[in-house]
Coordinates of C-alpha atoms in Angstrom, one line a residue:
Chain M
X27 CA 32.8 -60.6 -11.2
X28 CA 31.4 -61.9 -14.5
X29 CA 34.3 -61.0 -16.7
X30 CA 37.1 -62.4 -14.5
X31 CA 36.8 -66.1 -15.6
X32 CA 36.7 -65.0 -19.3
X33 CA 40.0 -63.2 -19.0
X34 CA 41.5 -66.0 -17.0
X35 CA 40.5 -68.7 -19.5
X36 CA 41.9 -66.6 -22.4
X37 CA 45.5 -66.3 -21.2
X38 CA 46.3 -70.0 -20.7
X39 CA 46.2 -73.0 -23.0
X40 CA 43.7 -75.6 -22.2
X41 CA 44.8 -78.1 -19.5
X42 CA 45.5 -81.5 -21.1
X43 CA 42.5 -83.1 -19.3
X44 CA 40.2 -80.3 -20.6
X45 CA 41.5 -80.9 -24.2
X46 CA 40.7 -84.6 -23.9
X47 CA 37.1 -84.1 -22.8
X48 CA 34.9 -82.6 -25.5
X49 CA 32.3 -81.2 -23.0
X50 CA 34.9 -79.7 -20.7
X51 CA 36.6 -78.2 -23.7
X52 CA 33.4 -76.6 -25.0
X53 CA 32.7 -75.2 -21.5
X54 CA 36.3 -73.9 -21.4
X55 CA 35.8 -72.2 -24.8
X56 CA 32.4 -70.7 -23.6
X57 CA 34.2 -69.2 -20.6
X58 CA 36.5 -67.4 -23.0
X59 CA 39.2 -70.0 -23.7
X60 CA 41.3 -69.2 -26.8
X61 CA 43.3 -71.8 -28.8
X62 CA 46.7 -71.3 -30.2
X63 CA 48.3 -73.5 -32.9
X64 CA 50.0 -76.4 -31.2
X65 CA 47.8 -76.3 -28.1
X66 CA 46.2 -79.6 -27.2
X67 CA 42.7 -79.7 -28.7
X68 CA 40.0 -82.3 -29.3
X69 CA 40.0 -83.9 -32.8
X70 CA 36.6 -82.5 -33.5
X71 CA 37.7 -79.0 -32.8
X72 CA 40.7 -79.4 -35.0
X73 CA 38.5 -80.6 -37.9
X74 CA 36.0 -77.7 -37.5
X75 CA 38.8 -75.1 -37.4
X76 CA 40.3 -76.8 -40.4
X77 CA 37.0 -76.7 -42.2
X78 CA 36.4 -73.0 -41.6
X79 CA 40.0 -72.0 -42.7
X80 CA 39.8 -74.3 -45.8
X81 CA 36.4 -72.9 -46.7
X82 CA 37.6 -69.3 -46.5
X83 CA 40.9 -70.1 -48.4
X84 CA 38.7 -71.6 -51.2
X85 CA 36.3 -68.6 -51.1
X86 CA 39.2 -66.2 -51.5
X87 CA 40.9 -68.1 -54.3
X88 CA 37.8 -68.8 -56.3
X89 CA 35.9 -65.6 -55.5
X90 CA 38.6 -63.6 -57.2
X91 CA 37.8 -65.2 -60.6
X92 CA 34.7 -63.1 -60.9
X93 CA 37.0 -60.1 -61.0
X94 CA 40.1 -61.5 -62.7
X95 CA 37.8 -62.4 -65.6
X96 CA 37.4 -58.7 -66.2
X97 CA 41.1 -57.7 -66.1
X98 CA 41.3 -57.6 -69.9
X99 CA 38.1 -55.6 -70.3
X100 CA 38.5 -52.9 -67.6
X101 CA 37.6 -49.6 -69.4
X102 CA 40.2 -47.4 -67.6
X103 CA 43.9 -48.0 -66.9
X104 CA 43.7 -46.8 -63.3
X105 CA 40.7 -49.0 -62.6
X106 CA 42.6 -51.9 -64.1
X107 CA 45.4 -51.3 -61.6
X108 CA 42.9 -51.1 -58.8
X109 CA 41.2 -54.4 -59.8
X110 CA 44.7 -56.0 -60.1
X111 CA 45.4 -54.9 -56.6
X112 CA 42.2 -56.4 -55.4
X113 CA 42.9 -59.6 -57.2
X114 CA 46.4 -59.8 -55.6
X115 CA 44.9 -59.1 -52.2
X116 CA 42.3 -61.9 -52.5
X117 CA 44.9 -64.4 -53.6
X118 CA 47.1 -63.3 -50.8
X119 CA 44.2 -63.9 -48.3
X120 CA 43.8 -67.4 -49.9
X121 CA 47.5 -68.1 -49.1
X122 CA 47.3 -66.8 -45.5
X123 CA 44.2 -68.9 -44.9
X124 CA 45.8 -72.0 -46.6
X125 CA 48.7 -71.7 -44.0
X126 CA 46.2 -71.6 -41.2
X127 CA 44.6 -74.8 -42.7
X128 CA 48.0 -76.5 -43.2
X129 CA 49.0 -75.9 -39.6
X130 CA 45.8 -77.8 -38.7
X131 CA 46.8 -80.8 -40.8
X132 CA 45.2 -79.5 -44.1
X133 CA 46.9 -78.9 -47.4
X134 CA 46.4 -76.2 -50.0
X135 CA 46.1 -78.6 -52.9
X136 CA 43.4 -80.7 -51.2
X137 CA 41.4 -77.5 -50.7
X138 CA 41.2 -77.1 -54.5
X139 CA 40.8 -80.8 -55.2
X140 CA 37.9 -81.1 -52.7
X141 CA 36.1 -78.4 -54.7
X142 CA 37.0 -79.9 -58.1
X143 CA 35.7 -83.3 -57.0
X144 CA 32.5 -81.9 -55.5
X145 CA 33.4 -82.6 -51.8
X146 CA 33.2 -78.9 -50.9
X147 CA 30.8 -76.2 -52.1
X148 CA 31.1 -72.5 -52.9
X149 CA 29.1 -69.7 -51.5
X150 CA 26.1 -68.8 -53.6
X151 CA 27.6 -65.5 -54.9
X152 CA 30.5 -67.3 -56.6
X153 CA 28.1 -69.2 -58.9
X154 CA 27.4 -66.1 -61.0
X155 CA 29.4 -63.7 -63.1
X156 CA 29.3 -60.1 -64.0
X157 CA 27.8 -59.1 -67.4
X158 CA 28.6 -55.4 -67.4
X159 CA 31.2 -53.1 -65.9
X160 CA 28.7 -51.1 -63.7
X161 CA 27.4 -54.5 -62.4
X162 CA 30.9 -55.1 -61.0
X163 CA 30.8 -51.9 -59.0
X164 CA 27.6 -52.8 -57.2
X165 CA 28.4 -56.5 -56.9
X166 CA 31.8 -55.7 -55.3
X167 CA 30.3 -53.2 -52.8
X168 CA 27.6 -55.6 -51.7
X169 CA 30.0 -58.6 -51.5
X170 CA 32.7 -56.7 -49.7
X171 CA 30.5 -55.1 -47.1
X172 CA 29.0 -58.6 -46.4
X173 CA 32.4 -60.1 -46.0
X174 CA 33.5 -57.2 -43.7
X175 CA 30.4 -57.8 -41.4
X176 CA 31.1 -61.5 -41.4
X177 CA 34.8 -61.2 -40.7
X178 CA 34.2 -58.6 -37.9
X179 CA 32.1 -61.3 -36.2
X180 CA 34.5 -64.2 -36.9
X181 CA 37.5 -62.2 -35.6
X182 CA 36.1 -62.6 -32.1
X183 CA 36.4 -66.4 -32.4
X184 CA 38.4 -68.9 -30.4
X185 CA 41.1 -70.1 -32.8
X186 CA 43.9 -67.5 -32.6
X187 CA 45.8 -68.2 -35.9
X188 CA 42.5 -67.8 -37.8
X189 CA 41.8 -64.6 -35.8
X190 CA 45.2 -63.2 -36.7
X191 CA 44.7 -64.0 -40.3
X192 CA 41.4 -62.2 -40.3
X193 CA 43.0 -59.2 -38.6
X194 CA 45.4 -59.0 -41.5
X195 CA 42.6 -59.4 -44.1
X196 CA 40.1 -56.9 -42.7
X197 CA 41.9 -53.6 -43.6
X198 CA 42.4 -54.9 -47.2
X199 CA 38.7 -55.7 -47.4
X200 CA 38.0 -52.2 -46.3
X201 CA 40.2 -50.9 -49.2
X202 CA 38.1 -53.0 -51.6
X203 CA 34.9 -51.6 -50.2
X204 CA 36.1 -48.0 -50.6
X205 CA 37.4 -48.9 -54.1
X206 CA 33.9 -50.2 -55.1
X207 CA 32.1 -47.1 -53.6
X208 CA 34.5 -44.8 -55.5
X209 CA 33.8 -46.7 -58.7
X210 CA 30.0 -46.3 -58.2
X211 CA 30.5 -42.6 -57.6
X212 CA 32.6 -42.2 -60.7
X213 CA 30.1 -44.1 -62.8
X214 CA 27.2 -42.1 -61.5
X215 CA 29.2 -38.9 -62.1
X216 CA 29.2 -39.7 -65.9
X217 CA 25.4 -38.9 -65.9
X218 CA 24.9 -41.4 -68.6
X219 CA 21.4 -43.0 -68.4
X220 CA 22.7 -46.3 -69.8
X221 CA 25.4 -46.6 -67.1
X222 CA 22.8 -45.6 -64.4
X223 CA 20.5 -48.3 -65.7
X224 CA 23.2 -50.9 -65.7
X225 CA 24.1 -50.0 -62.1
X226 CA 20.5 -50.3 -61.0
X227 CA 20.1 -53.6 -62.9
X228 CA 23.2 -54.9 -61.2
X229 CA 21.8 -53.9 -57.8
X230 CA 18.6 -55.7 -58.6
X231 CA 20.6 -58.9 -59.4
X232 CA 23.0 -58.7 -56.5
X233 CA 21.0 -57.4 -53.6
X234 CA 18.9 -60.6 -53.2
X235 CA 22.0 -62.8 -53.8
X236 CA 24.0 -61.1 -51.0
X237 CA 20.9 -61.2 -48.7
X238 CA 21.0 -65.0 -49.3
X239 CA 24.8 -65.2 -48.9
X240 CA 24.4 -65.2 -45.1
X241 CA 22.3 -68.4 -45.2
X242 CA 18.8 -69.2 -43.9
X243 CA 17.9 -68.3 -40.3
X244 CA 18.9 -71.2 -38.1
X245 CA 16.4 -70.5 -35.3
X246 CA 16.9 -73.0 -32.4
X247 CA 19.3 -75.1 -34.4
X248 CA 21.9 -72.3 -33.9
X249 CA 23.1 -73.6 -30.5
X250 CA 23.4 -77.1 -31.7
X251 CA 25.8 -76.1 -34.4
X252 CA 29.3 -77.4 -33.4
X253 CA 30.9 -74.3 -35.1
X254 CA 28.9 -72.1 -32.6
X255 CA 29.7 -74.3 -29.6
X256 CA 33.4 -74.1 -30.5
X257 CA 33.1 -70.4 -30.9
X258 CA 34.3 -70.6 -34.4
X259 CA 31.0 -69.1 -35.6
X260 CA 30.1 -66.1 -33.5
X261 CA 26.8 -64.9 -34.7
X262 CA 23.6 -66.3 -36.3
X263 CA 23.0 -66.0 -40.0
X264 CA 20.1 -63.6 -39.4
X265 CA 22.1 -61.4 -37.0
X266 CA 24.8 -61.0 -39.6
X267 CA 22.3 -60.3 -42.3
X268 CA 20.7 -57.6 -40.1
X269 CA 24.1 -56.1 -39.3
X270 CA 24.9 -56.0 -43.0
X271 CA 21.6 -54.2 -43.8
X272 CA 22.3 -51.7 -41.1
X273 CA 25.7 -51.1 -42.7
X274 CA 25.0 -51.1 -46.4
X275 CA 21.5 -49.5 -46.8
X276 CA 22.6 -46.0 -45.7
X277 CA 25.7 -46.3 -48.0
X278 CA 23.5 -47.2 -51.1
X279 CA 21.0 -44.4 -50.2
X280 CA 23.8 -41.9 -49.8
X281 CA 25.0 -42.8 -53.2
X282 CA 21.5 -42.1 -54.5
X283 CA 20.7 -45.7 -55.6
X284 CA 17.2 -47.1 -55.3
X285 CA 17.3 -50.4 -53.5
X286 CA 15.1 -52.8 -55.5
X287 CA 13.4 -54.6 -52.6
X288 CA 9.8 -53.3 -52.1
X289 CA 9.5 -54.9 -48.7
X290 CA 12.8 -53.4 -47.3
X291 CA 12.1 -51.2 -44.3
X292 CA 13.4 -50.7 -40.8
X293 CA 11.0 -51.8 -38.1
X294 CA 10.3 -49.8 -34.9
X295 CA 12.7 -52.1 -33.0
X296 CA 15.6 -51.3 -35.4
X297 CA 15.5 -54.7 -37.2
X298 CA 15.0 -54.9 -41.0
X299 CA 12.2 -56.4 -43.0
X300 CA 13.2 -57.7 -46.4
X301 CA 11.9 -60.0 -49.1
X302 CA 12.8 -63.5 -48.0
X303 CA 15.3 -65.1 -50.4
X304 CA 14.1 -68.1 -52.4
X305 CA 16.0 -70.7 -50.3
X306 CA 15.1 -73.5 -52.7
X307 CA 16.7 -71.6 -55.5
X308 CA 19.8 -70.8 -53.3
X309 CA 20.3 -74.5 -52.5
X310 CA 20.0 -75.3 -56.2
X311 CA 22.7 -72.7 -57.1
X312 CA 25.1 -73.9 -54.3
X313 CA 24.6 -77.5 -55.5
X314 CA 26.0 -76.4 -58.8
X315 CA 23.0 -75.3 -60.9
X316 CA 24.0 -71.6 -60.9
X317 CA 24.5 -69.7 -64.2
X318 CA 28.3 -69.8 -63.8
X319 CA 28.7 -73.0 -61.6
X320 CA 30.1 -75.2 -64.3
X321 CA 32.3 -72.6 -65.9
X322 CA 33.8 -71.7 -62.5
X323 CA 34.8 -75.3 -61.8
X324 CA 36.3 -75.5 -65.3
X325 CA 38.3 -72.4 -64.7
X326 CA 39.7 -73.8 -61.5
X327 CA 40.4 -77.1 -63.1
X328 CA 42.3 -75.5 -66.0
X329 CA 44.4 -73.3 -63.5
X330 CA 45.0 -76.4 -61.4
X331 CA 46.2 -78.4 -64.5
X332 CA 48.2 -75.6 -66.0
X333 CA 50.2 -75.2 -62.7
X334 CA 50.6 -78.8 -62.0
X335 CA 54.2 -78.9 -63.1
X336 CA 55.0 -76.1 -60.8
X337 CA 53.1 -77.5 -57.7
X338 CA 54.9 -80.8 -58.3
X339 CA 58.3 -79.2 -58.7
X340 CA 57.8 -77.1 -55.6
X341 CA 56.5 -80.1 -53.7
X342 CA 53.3 -78.2 -52.7
X343 CA 51.0 -80.2 -50.5
X344 CA 53.7 -82.2 -48.6
X345 CA 53.3 -82.6 -44.9
X346 CA 55.0 -79.7 -43.0
X347 CA 56.6 -79.2 -39.7
X348 CA 54.0 -79.2 -36.8
X349 CA 53.5 -75.8 -35.2
X350 CA 55.7 -75.5 -32.2
X351 CA 54.2 -72.4 -30.5
Chain N
X12 CA 62.8 -80.2 -53.5
X13 CA 61.9 -80.2 -49.9
X14 CA 59.8 -77.5 -48.4
X15 CA 59.9 -75.9 -45.0
X16 CA 57.7 -73.7 -43.0
X17 CA 59.2 -70.2 -42.4
X18 CA 57.8 -67.9 -39.8
X19 CA 57.5 -64.3 -41.0
X20 CA 58.4 -61.3 -38.9
X21 CA 57.8 -57.6 -39.9
X22 CA 59.5 -54.5 -38.7
X23 CA 57.2 -51.6 -39.6
X24 CA 59.4 -48.6 -38.5
X25 CA 63.1 -48.4 -37.9
X26 CA 63.6 -49.1 -34.2
X27 CA 60.4 -51.1 -33.8
X28 CA 60.5 -54.7 -32.6
X29 CA 60.1 -57.5 -35.2
X30 CA 56.5 -58.7 -35.0
X31 CA 55.4 -62.2 -36.0
X32 CA 52.7 -62.0 -38.7
X33 CA 52.3 -65.5 -40.0
X34 CA 54.2 -68.1 -42.0
X35 CA 54.9 -69.3 -45.5
X36 CA 56.1 -72.5 -47.1
X37 CA 59.1 -72.5 -49.3
X38 CA 62.1 -74.6 -50.4
X39 CA 64.7 -72.0 -49.4
X40 CA 65.0 -68.8 -47.4
X41 CA 65.2 -66.5 -50.4
X42 CA 62.0 -67.8 -52.0
X43 CA 60.4 -67.7 -48.5
X44 CA 61.3 -64.0 -48.2
X45 CA 59.8 -63.2 -51.6
X46 CA 56.6 -65.1 -50.8
X47 CA 56.5 -63.4 -47.4
X48 CA 56.8 -60.0 -49.1
X49 CA 53.9 -60.7 -51.5
X50 CA 51.7 -62.2 -48.8
X51 CA 52.2 -60.1 -45.8
X52 CA 53.6 -56.7 -46.7
X53 CA 52.2 -56.0 -50.2
X54 CA 50.2 -53.0 -48.9
X55 CA 52.3 -52.1 -45.9
X56 CA 55.3 -49.9 -45.8
X57 CA 57.9 -51.7 -43.7
X58 CA 61.7 -51.4 -43.2
X59 CA 62.5 -55.0 -42.7
X60 CA 61.1 -58.5 -43.1
X61 CA 62.6 -61.6 -41.6
X62 CA 61.9 -65.3 -42.4
X63 CA 63.1 -67.9 -39.9
X64 CA 62.8 -71.7 -40.4
X65 CA 60.2 -72.9 -38.0
X66 CA 62.6 -75.8 -37.1
X67 CA 65.2 -73.2 -35.9
X68 CA 62.9 -71.8 -33.2
X69 CA 63.3 -73.2 -29.8
X70 CA 60.3 -72.5 -27.6
X71 CA 58.6 -73.7 -24.4
X72 CA 55.7 -76.0 -24.8
X73 CA 52.2 -74.3 -24.3
X74 CA 51.8 -75.9 -20.9
X75 CA 55.1 -74.3 -19.8
X76 CA 53.5 -70.9 -19.8
X77 CA 53.0 -71.5 -16.1
X78 CA 56.8 -70.9 -15.6
X79 CA 56.4 -67.3 -16.6
X80 CA 53.1 -66.8 -14.8
X81 CA 54.8 -67.6 -11.5
X82 CA 57.0 -64.6 -11.6
X83 CA 54.1 -62.2 -11.7
X84 CA 52.7 -63.3 -8.3
X85 CA 55.8 -61.8 -6.8
X86 CA 54.7 -58.3 -7.7
X87 CA 57.3 -56.6 -5.5
X88 CA 59.7 -57.3 -8.5
X89 CA 57.7 -54.9 -10.7
X90 CA 57.8 -51.1 -10.9
X91 CA 54.0 -50.9 -10.5
X92 CA 54.2 -52.3 -7.0
X93 CA 56.1 -49.2 -5.8
X94 CA 53.8 -46.6 -7.4
X95 CA 50.8 -48.4 -6.0
X96 CA 52.3 -48.1 -2.5
X97 CA 54.0 -44.7 -2.7
X98 CA 51.2 -42.9 -0.8
X99 CA 51.6 -45.4 2.0
X100 CA 52.1 -43.6 5.4
X101 CA 55.6 -44.1 6.8
X102 CA 55.7 -47.4 8.6
X103 CA 56.7 -50.9 8.1
X104 CA 57.2 -52.1 4.4
X105 CA 53.9 -53.2 2.9
X106 CA 53.1 -56.8 2.4
X107 CA 53.0 -58.0 -1.2
X108 CA 49.5 -57.8 -2.8
X109 CA 47.2 -60.7 -2.3
X110 CA 48.5 -61.3 1.2
X111 CA 47.2 -58.4 3.2
X112 CA 45.4 -56.5 0.5
X113 CA 42.6 -55.4 2.7
X114 CA 44.7 -53.6 5.3
X115 CA 46.6 -51.9 2.5
X116 CA 43.4 -50.7 0.8
X117 CA 42.3 -49.1 4.1
X118 CA 45.6 -47.3 4.8
X119 CA 45.9 -46.1 1.1
X120 CA 42.4 -44.7 1.3
X121 CA 43.3 -42.9 4.5
X122 CA 46.4 -41.3 3.0
X123 CA 44.5 -39.9 0.0
X124 CA 41.7 -38.3 1.9

């Protein structure tokens, strides 16, 4: 029976001799092995799990700045409350992920410091900012649907504390998605040509950015990625991008928005053709040449400095008790 | 100020068991409770929230799971064992599963048809 060993590997922690031998550990993961905090694990696995949790914690904490920037400028009180809720959620996700990282030996201050000192990089979408209110609506729906597709894949991964954190996060991302769709509907309902133009301009800006967000196709390199071997990354960049297009294109069409990609079409085999992102440009943006790259880092630096007295008083970043179960 | 890890448990409905949802770091239980509320039940209706210092939890080590697995091989200690065998024709008591499974399957089949 093909499924039997998978189930069997998932219910027990790795045997100590498996956890000491990287190849045996990878084979055990590939057979469905799942890792709990406190289980024996190879150092390399711990570092990769730590990297993915820290990366997501940073994305949640910094990504929210695109939206919190607008809290003072939201044109309707109810929308201001909704955006506040979204901001609270994302910061909460950052905290949940920081705890996953801390139980792997990381530390929430280091996550911010690594970014401030250039040791870690942000996703391309966080190197921009919103210019108009309608642009937020389309930016949010594209970002959220992309995050949902990505998390639904990562939630099948091998590190259980990270998986549990994603299970908590996913329903809230769904709330943000519905919030963004509702905002687009409301704005379209105003039947104001200026608002409609701003929505379409926003879509023209953000559609290619979110296409690029998933990263370039890896081809054969996919299987040599340690994240893949460790079952911390569960699908290729291209597979995720395709899943996202399948999800988001009908939503945008249903809303009556024209998708500004002349090459976008669904092939006979169900896969999507699209305009290839300019990967050189994407690399440049991620390296810190994006329109808001410098400002974003300054924002984080000023928040970090402003709260320093508090993090020091609270002793944040000290070493904590090891996970016991 | 010295921080501790607190494990967080949520009770969603009165009468439900407390479910572990994650952890927070705080200098004392009251602050831990507030952080837990903000982080884990901001959008969820719940009737109770517990925080427990991680150091207060006594648990078996991961490799000790085998202790509990052992009990399940003795399936005659579980209710399911009897419902599986209740169509058994009158005769000697069935052997536990995994020991004479094949003969049991045959006699069960016979009783149903």
